[in-house]
Short mmCIF file of C-alpha atoms in Angstrom, two decimals:
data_model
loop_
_atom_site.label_atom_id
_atom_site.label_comp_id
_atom_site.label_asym_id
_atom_site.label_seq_id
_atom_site.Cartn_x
_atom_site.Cartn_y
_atom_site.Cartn_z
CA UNK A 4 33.86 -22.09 23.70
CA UNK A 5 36.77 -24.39 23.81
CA UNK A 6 34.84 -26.20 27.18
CA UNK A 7 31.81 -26.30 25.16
CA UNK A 8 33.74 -28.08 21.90
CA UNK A 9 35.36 -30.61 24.35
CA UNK A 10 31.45 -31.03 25.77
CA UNK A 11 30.05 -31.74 22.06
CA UNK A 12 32.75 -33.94 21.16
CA UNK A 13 32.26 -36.81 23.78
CA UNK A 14 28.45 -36.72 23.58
CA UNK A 15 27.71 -39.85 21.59
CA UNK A 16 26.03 -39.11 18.09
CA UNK A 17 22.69 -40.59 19.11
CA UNK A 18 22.47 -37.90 21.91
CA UNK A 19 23.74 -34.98 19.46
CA UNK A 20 20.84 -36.06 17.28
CA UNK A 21 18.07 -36.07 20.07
CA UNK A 22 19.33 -32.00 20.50
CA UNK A 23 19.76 -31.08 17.55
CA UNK A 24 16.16 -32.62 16.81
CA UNK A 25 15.08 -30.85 20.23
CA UNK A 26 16.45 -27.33 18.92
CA UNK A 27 15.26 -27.62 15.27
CA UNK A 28 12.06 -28.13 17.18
CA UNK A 29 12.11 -25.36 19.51
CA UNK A 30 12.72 -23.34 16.25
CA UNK A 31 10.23 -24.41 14.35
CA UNK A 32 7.48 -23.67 16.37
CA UNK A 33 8.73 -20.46 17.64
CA UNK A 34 8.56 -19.04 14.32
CA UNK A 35 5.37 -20.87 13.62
CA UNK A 36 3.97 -18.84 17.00
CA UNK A 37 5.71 -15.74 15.74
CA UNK A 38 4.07 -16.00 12.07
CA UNK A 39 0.87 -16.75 14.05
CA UNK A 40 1.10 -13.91 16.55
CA UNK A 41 1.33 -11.13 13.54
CA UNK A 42 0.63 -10.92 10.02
CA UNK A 43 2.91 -13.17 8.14
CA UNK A 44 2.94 -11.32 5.32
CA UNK A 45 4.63 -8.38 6.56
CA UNK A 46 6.33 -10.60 9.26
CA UNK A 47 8.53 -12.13 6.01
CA UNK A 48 8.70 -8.71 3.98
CA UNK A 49 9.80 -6.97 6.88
CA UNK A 50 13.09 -10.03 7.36
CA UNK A 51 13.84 -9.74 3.41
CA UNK A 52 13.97 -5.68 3.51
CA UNK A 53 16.21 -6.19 6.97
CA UNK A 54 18.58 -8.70 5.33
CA UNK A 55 19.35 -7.16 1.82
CA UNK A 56 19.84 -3.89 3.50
CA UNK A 57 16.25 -1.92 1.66
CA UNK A 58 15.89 -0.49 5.43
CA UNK A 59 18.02 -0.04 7.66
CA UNK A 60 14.91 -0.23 10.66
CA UNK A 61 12.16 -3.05 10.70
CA UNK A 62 9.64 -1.05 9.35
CA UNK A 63 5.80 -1.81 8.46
CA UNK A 64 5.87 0.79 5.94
CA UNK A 65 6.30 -0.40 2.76
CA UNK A 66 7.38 2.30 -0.14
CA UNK A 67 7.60 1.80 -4.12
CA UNK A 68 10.05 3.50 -6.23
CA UNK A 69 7.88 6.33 -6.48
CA UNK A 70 8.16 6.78 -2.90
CA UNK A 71 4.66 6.19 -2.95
CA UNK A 72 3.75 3.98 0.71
CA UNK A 73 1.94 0.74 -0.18
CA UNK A 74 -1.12 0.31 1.37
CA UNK A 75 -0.40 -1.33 5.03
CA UNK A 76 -1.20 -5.12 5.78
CA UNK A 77 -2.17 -6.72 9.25
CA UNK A 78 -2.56 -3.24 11.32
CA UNK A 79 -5.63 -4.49 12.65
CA UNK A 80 -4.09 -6.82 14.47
CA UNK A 81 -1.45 -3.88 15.82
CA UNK A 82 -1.72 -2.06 18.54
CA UNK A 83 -4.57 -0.25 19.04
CA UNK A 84 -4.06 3.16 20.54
CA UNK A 85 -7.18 4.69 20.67
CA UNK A 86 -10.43 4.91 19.27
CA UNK A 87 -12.35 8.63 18.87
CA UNK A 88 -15.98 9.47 16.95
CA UNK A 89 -16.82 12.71 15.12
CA UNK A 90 -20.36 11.52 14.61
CA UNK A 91 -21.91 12.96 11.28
CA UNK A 92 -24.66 14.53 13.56
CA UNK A 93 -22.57 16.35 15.49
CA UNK A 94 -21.34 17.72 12.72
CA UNK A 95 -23.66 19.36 10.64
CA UNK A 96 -24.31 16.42 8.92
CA UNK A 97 -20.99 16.19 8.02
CA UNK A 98 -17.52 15.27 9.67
CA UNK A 99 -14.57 16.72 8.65
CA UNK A 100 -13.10 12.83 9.14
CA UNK A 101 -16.06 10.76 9.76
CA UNK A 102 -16.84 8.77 12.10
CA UNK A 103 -15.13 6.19 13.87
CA UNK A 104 -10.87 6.66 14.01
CA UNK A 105 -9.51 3.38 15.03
CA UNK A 106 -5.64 4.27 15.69
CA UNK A 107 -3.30 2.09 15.96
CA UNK A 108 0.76 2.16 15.88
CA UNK A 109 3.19 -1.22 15.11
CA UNK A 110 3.84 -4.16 17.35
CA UNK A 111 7.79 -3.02 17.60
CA UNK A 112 7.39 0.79 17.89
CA UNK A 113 4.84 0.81 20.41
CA UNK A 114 8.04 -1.35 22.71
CA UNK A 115 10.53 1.18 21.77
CA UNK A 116 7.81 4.09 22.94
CA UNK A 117 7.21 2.07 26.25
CA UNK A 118 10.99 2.18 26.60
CA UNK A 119 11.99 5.45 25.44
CA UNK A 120 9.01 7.87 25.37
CA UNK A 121 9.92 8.40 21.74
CA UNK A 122 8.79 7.56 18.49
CA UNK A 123 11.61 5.32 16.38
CA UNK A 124 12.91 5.74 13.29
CA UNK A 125 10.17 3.92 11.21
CA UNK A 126 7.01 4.02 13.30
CA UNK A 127 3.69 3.79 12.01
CA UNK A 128 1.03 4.58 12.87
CA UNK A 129 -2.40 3.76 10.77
CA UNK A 130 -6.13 5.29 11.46
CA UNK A 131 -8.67 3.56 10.06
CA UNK A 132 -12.06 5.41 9.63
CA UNK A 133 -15.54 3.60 10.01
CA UNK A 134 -19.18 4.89 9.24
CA UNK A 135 -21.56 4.57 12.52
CA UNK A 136 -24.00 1.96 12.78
CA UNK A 137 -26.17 2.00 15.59
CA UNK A 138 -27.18 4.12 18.01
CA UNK A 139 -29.31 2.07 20.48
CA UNK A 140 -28.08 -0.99 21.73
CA UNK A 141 -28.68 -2.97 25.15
CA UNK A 142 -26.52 -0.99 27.09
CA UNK A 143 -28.14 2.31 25.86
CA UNK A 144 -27.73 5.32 23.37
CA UNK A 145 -24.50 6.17 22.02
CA UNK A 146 -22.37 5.31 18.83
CA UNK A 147 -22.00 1.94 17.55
CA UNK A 148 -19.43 0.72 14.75
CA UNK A 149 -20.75 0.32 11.52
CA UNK A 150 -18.39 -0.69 8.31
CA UNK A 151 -14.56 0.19 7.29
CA UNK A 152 -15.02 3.52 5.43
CA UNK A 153 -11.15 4.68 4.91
CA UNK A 154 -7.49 4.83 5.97
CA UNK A 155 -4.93 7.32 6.69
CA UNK A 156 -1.40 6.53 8.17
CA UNK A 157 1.69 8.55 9.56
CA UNK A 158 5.01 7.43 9.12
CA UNK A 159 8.33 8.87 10.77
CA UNK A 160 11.49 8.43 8.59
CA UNK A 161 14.28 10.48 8.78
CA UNK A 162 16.10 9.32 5.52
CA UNK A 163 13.11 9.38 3.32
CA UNK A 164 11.81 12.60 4.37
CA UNK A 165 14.33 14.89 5.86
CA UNK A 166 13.04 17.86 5.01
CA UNK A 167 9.57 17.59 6.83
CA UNK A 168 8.92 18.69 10.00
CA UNK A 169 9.89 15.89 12.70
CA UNK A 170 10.46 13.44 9.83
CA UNK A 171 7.06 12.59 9.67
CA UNK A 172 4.85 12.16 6.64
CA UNK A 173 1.21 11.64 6.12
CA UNK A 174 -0.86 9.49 3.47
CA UNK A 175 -4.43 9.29 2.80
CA UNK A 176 -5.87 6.43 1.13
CA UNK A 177 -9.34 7.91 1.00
CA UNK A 178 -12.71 8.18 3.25
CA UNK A 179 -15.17 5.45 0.88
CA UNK A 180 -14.38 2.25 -0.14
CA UNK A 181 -12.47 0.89 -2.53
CA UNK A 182 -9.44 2.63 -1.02
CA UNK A 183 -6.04 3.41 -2.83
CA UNK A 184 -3.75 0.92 -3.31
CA UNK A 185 -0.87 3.18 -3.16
CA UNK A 186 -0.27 6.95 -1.93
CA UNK A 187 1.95 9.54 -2.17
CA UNK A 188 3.26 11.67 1.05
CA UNK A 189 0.26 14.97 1.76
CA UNK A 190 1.94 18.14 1.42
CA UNK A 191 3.60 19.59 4.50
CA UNK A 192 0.67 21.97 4.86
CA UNK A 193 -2.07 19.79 4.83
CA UNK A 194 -1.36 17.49 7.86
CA UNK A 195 2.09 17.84 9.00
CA UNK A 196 1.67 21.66 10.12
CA UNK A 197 -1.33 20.88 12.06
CA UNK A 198 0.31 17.79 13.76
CA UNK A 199 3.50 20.09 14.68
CA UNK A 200 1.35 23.18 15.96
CA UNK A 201 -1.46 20.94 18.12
CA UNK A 202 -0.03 17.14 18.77
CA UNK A 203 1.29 16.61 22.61
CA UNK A 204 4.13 14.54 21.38
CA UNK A 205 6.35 14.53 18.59
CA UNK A 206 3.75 14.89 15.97
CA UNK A 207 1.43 12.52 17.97
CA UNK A 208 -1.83 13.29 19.55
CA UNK A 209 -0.96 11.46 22.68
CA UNK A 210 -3.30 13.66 24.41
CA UNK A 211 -6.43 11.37 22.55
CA UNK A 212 -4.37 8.41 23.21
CA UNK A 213 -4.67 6.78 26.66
CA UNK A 214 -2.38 3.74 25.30
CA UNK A 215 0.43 5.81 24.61
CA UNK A 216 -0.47 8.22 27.53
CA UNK A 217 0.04 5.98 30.28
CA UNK A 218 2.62 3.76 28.94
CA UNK A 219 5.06 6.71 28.28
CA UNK A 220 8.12 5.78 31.04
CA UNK A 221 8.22 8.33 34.17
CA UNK A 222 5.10 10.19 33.41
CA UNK A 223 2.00 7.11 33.85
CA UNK A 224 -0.79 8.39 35.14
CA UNK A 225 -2.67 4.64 35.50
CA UNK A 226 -1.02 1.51 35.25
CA UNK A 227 -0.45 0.02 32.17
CA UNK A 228 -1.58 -2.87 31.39
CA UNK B 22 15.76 -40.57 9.64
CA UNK B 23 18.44 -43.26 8.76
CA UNK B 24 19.64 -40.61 5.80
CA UNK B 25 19.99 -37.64 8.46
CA UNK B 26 21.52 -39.91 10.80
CA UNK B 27 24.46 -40.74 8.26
CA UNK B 28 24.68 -37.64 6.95
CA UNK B 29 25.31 -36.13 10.66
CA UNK B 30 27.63 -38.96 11.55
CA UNK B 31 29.96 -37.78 8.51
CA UNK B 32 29.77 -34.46 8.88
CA UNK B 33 32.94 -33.02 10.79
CA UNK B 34 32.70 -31.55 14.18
CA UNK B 35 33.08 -27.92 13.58
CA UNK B 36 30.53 -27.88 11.22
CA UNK B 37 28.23 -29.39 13.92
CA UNK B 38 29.15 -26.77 15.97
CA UNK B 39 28.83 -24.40 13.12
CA UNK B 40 25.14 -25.90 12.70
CA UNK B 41 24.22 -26.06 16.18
CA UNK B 42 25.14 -22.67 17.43
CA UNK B 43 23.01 -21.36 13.93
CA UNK B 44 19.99 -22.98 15.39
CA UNK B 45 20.70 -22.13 18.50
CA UNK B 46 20.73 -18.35 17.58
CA UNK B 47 17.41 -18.98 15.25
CA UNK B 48 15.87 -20.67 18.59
CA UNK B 49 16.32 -17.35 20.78
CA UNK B 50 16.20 -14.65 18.00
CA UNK B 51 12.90 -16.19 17.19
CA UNK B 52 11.98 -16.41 20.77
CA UNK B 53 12.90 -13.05 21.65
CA UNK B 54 11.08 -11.91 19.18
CA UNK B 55 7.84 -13.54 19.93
CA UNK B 56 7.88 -12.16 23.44
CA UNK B 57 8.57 -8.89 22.34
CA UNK B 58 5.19 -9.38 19.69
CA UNK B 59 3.10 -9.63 22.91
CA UNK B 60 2.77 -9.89 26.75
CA UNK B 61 5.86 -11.57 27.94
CA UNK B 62 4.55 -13.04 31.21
CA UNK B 63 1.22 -14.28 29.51
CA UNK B 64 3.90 -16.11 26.99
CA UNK B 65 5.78 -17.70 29.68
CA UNK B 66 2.83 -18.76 31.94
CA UNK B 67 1.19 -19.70 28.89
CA UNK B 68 3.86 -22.23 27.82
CA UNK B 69 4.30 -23.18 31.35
CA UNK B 70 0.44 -24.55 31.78
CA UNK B 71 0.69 -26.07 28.50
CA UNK B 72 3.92 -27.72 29.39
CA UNK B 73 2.74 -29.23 32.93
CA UNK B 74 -0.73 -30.31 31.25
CA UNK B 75 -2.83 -27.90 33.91
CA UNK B 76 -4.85 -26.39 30.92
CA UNK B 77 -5.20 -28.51 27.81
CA UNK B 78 -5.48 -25.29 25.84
CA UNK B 79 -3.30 -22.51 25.41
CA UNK B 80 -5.78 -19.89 27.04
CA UNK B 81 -4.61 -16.76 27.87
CA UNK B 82 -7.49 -16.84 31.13
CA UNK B 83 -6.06 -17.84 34.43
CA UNK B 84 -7.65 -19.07 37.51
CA UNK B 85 -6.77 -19.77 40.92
CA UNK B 86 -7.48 -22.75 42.98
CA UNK B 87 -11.37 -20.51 43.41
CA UNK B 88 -11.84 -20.61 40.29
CA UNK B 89 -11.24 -16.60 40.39
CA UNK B 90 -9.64 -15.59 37.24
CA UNK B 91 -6.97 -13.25 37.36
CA UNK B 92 -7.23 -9.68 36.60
CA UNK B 93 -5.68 -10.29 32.74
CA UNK B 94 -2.50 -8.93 31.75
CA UNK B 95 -1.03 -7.45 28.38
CA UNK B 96 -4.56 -7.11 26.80
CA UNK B 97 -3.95 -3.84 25.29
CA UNK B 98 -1.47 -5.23 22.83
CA UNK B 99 -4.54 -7.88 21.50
CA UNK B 100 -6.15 -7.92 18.68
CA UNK B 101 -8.75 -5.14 18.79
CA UNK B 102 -12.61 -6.11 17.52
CA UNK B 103 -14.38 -2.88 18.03
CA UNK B 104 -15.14 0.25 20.33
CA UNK B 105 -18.47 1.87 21.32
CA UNK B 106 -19.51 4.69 23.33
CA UNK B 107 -22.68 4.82 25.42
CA UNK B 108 -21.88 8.41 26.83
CA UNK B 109 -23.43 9.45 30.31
CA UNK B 110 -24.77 12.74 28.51
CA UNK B 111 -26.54 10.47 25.84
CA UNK B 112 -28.11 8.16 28.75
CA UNK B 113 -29.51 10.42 31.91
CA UNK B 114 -26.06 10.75 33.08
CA UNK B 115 -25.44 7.61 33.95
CA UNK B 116 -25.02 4.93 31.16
CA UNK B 117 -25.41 1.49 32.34
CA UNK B 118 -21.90 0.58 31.32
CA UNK B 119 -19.96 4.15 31.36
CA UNK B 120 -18.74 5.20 28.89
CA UNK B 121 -15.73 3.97 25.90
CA UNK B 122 -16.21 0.36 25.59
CA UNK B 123 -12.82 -1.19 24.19
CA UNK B 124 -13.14 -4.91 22.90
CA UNK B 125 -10.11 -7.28 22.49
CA UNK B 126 -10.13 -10.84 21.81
CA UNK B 127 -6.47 -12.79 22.65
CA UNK B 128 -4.35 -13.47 19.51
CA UNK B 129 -4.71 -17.68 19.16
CA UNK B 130 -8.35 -17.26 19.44
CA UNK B 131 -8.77 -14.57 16.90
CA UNK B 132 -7.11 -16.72 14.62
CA UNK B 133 -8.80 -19.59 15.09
CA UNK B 134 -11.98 -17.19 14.62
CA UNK B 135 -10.43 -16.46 11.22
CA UNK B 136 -9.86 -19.96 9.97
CA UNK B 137 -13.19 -21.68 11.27
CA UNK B 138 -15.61 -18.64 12.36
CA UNK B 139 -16.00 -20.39 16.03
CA UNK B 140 -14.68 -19.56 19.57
CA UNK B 141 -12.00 -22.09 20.23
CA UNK B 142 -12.42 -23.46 23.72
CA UNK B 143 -10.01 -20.77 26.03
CA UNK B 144 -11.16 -17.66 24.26
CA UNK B 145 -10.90 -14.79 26.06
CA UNK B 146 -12.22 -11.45 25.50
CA UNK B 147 -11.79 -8.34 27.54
CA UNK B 148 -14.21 -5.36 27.41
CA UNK B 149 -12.26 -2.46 29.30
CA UNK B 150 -14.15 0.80 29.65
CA UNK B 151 -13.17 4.28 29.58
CA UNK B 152 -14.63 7.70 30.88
CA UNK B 153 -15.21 10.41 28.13
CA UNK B 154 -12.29 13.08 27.97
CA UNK B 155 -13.26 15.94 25.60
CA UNK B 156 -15.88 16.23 23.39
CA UNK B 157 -14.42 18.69 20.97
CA UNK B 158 -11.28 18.54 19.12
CA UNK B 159 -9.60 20.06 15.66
CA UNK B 160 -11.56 17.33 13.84
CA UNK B 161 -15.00 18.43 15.33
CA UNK B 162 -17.21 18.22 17.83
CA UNK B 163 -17.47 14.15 19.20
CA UNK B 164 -16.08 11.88 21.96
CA UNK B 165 -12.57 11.91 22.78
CA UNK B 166 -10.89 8.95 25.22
CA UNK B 167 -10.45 10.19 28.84
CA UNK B 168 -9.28 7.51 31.44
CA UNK B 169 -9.10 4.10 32.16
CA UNK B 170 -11.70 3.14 34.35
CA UNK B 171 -13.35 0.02 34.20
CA UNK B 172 -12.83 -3.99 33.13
CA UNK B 173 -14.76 -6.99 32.02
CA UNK B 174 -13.84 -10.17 30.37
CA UNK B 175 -15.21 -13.24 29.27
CA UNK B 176 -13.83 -16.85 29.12
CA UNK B 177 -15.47 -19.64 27.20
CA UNK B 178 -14.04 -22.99 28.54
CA UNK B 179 -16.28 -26.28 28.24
CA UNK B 180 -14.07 -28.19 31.30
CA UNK B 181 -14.20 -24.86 33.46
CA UNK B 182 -18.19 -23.78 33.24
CA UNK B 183 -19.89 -27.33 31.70
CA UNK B 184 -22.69 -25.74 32.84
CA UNK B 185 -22.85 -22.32 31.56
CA UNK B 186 -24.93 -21.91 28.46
CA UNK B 187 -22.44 -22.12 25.54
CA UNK B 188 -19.86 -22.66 28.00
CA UNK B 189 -19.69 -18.57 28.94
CA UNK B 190 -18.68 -17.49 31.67
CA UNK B 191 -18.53 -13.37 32.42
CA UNK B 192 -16.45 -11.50 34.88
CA UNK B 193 -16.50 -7.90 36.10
CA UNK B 194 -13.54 -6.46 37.81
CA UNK B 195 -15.13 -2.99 38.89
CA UNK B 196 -16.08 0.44 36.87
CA UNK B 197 -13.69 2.26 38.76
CA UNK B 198 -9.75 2.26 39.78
CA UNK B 199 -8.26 0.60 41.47
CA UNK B 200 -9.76 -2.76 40.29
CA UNK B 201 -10.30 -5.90 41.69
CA UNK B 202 -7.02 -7.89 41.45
CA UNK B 203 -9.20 -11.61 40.71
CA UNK B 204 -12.84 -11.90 40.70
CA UNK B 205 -15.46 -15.18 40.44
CA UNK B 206 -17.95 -15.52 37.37
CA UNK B 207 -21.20 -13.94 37.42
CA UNK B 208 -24.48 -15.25 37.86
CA UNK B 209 -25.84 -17.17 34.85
CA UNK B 210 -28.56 -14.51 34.68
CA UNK B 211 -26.65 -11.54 34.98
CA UNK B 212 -24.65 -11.55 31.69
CA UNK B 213 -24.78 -14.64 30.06
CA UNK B 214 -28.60 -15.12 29.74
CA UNK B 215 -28.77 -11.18 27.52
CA UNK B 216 -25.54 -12.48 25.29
CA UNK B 217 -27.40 -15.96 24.53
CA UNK B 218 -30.96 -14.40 23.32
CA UNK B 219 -28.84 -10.83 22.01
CA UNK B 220 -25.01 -11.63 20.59
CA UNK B 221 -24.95 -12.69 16.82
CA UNK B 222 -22.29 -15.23 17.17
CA UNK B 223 -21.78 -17.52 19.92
CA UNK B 224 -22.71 -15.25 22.68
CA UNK B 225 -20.26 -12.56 21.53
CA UNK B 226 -22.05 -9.25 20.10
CA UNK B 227 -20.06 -9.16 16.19
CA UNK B 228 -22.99 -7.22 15.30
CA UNK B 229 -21.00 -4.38 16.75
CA UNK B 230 -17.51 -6.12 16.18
CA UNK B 231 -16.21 -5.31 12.82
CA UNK B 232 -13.05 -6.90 13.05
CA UNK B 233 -14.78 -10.33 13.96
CA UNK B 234 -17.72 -9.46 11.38
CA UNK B 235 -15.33 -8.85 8.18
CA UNK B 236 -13.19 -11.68 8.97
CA UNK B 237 -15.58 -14.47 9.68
CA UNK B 238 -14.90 -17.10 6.79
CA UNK B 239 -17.55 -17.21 4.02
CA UNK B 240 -19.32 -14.11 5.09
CA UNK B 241 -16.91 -11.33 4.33
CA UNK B 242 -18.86 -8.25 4.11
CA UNK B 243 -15.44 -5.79 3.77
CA UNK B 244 -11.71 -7.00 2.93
CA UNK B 245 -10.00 -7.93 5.91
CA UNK B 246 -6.73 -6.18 6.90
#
């Protein structure tokens, strides 16, 4: 420190200005790639709920007073996990969820699963639902997307909900458009129990997830990419 | 300028150090941060090109001096546009492209989709494919991911394929593991020819791409997220 104080203090002003110009720079458009890179929205919500202290993790889930979790922002542009279909045809004509489940889990959990194996304090993970649209296209028969039908989401907080299993709670913001704004944590029964008895880890269905799968440290079974 | 200048020249040393080791720490945190939001070797060999002037856009495509493009990296952590599933058992079984279909479209690009509703020159999207795992699960009977089998991209880049209708150019690194590490463009006629009389947009299929579909300006059709 004390070389780096001598350093500053015989640089001549009109140098001090070209770095301090150079790093202002630098910071500028770092944060104007960062905003860019993610939803900006949550990008600044999430820095105001780390700085006063609301949270104690940068999390994407957002929660009222009534504990109720806001409806999530930007997920599409998250990372997405996996992608299933319970078709309505092969169903009886109808799904239990239909159709399309687009999954996806947050930018900074899915780096602390790739290091750990293990879901953080705060993850998130959102599954959006979509109706099918086609099925015949060029490349053949099979399911094709049609429009955003609903949203569910899973998030893992072990001060907020302590007493449910793995700290996890679940949050339906229904299956037609519009959707709920706002929703209040499912009963245990209804989702967590299933989630506990069937999911491969920690309340996840991994197994249906090749992008947690084969990122999960010591046990990929194809590169990650 | 002449007021900052002044205002710099007064101010007393350690409160330039005070100033410039604040920056400083903005400069990395926000740094750090933005590699950790995506693929931190794409970042850095992204910046580097830029910086050196050997792309004039910031694409996330790379060639070598064949004008093979690399095998892409970090992809999976994209934005994600849409998945289908042509499904062997649905097609003779053998489906022409076998058998999840997972579309992803590079960050800057899907941005610049969002503001203008056009492919910035550099877009890149990668189609990678996936074998069917199960086809029954708690939530019903359907298609479940299996594997990671197969990858295809696509660069549009007017300096790089002038000639290529709409400036497309299509790449296929293999339907099975392990893939190619860098492969050249195919044929005019094998890809590009079906996505110029077939794709609704600009040779890209957003018939079957909801995320580009719901976020193209002006033509909303669902609220984008």
């Amino acid at each position: 420190m004390k070389q780096f104080r001598s350093i500053f203090r015989k640089t001549k002003n009109s140098e001090k200005i070209i770095t301090f110009v150079f790093i202002a720079y630098a910071t500028i458009s770092s944060m104007a790639a960062l905003a860019e890179e993610s939803s900006i929205t949550s990008k600044i919500r999430s820095t105001f709920d780390n700085t006063i202290g609301y949270v104690t993790h940068s999390s994407p889930a957002h929660f009222n007073d009534n504990n109720e979790l806001l409806q999530p922002e930007g997920y599409r542009g998250w990372v997405h996990i996996g992608t299933q279909v319970t078709p309505n045809d092969m169903n009886n004509g109808k799904a239990i969820v239909p159709e399309f489940h687009n999954v996806y889990i947050d930018h900074k959990s899915f780096n602390h699963w790739k290091k750990t194996g293990e879901f953080r304090d705060g993850t998130m993970i959102v599954k959006e639902l979509m109706s099918v649209g086609d099925k015949k296209a060029l490349t053949g028969n099979g399911y094709f997307m049609g429009e955003f039908t609903g949203l569910e989401a899973a998030v893992k907080d072990s001060k907020r909900f302590p007493k449910e299993p793995g700290n996890w709670a679940y949050f339906m913001y229904g299956m037609k458009y519009p959707l709920l704004d706002k929703v209040a944590a499912k009963p245990t029964s209804e989702c967590n129990s299933c989630h506990e008895k069937n999911a491969k880890d920690d309340w996840v269905f991994t197994q249906y997830y090749p992008n947690l799968r084969t990122t999960k440290p010591q046990q990929s079974t194809s590169s990650a990419k």
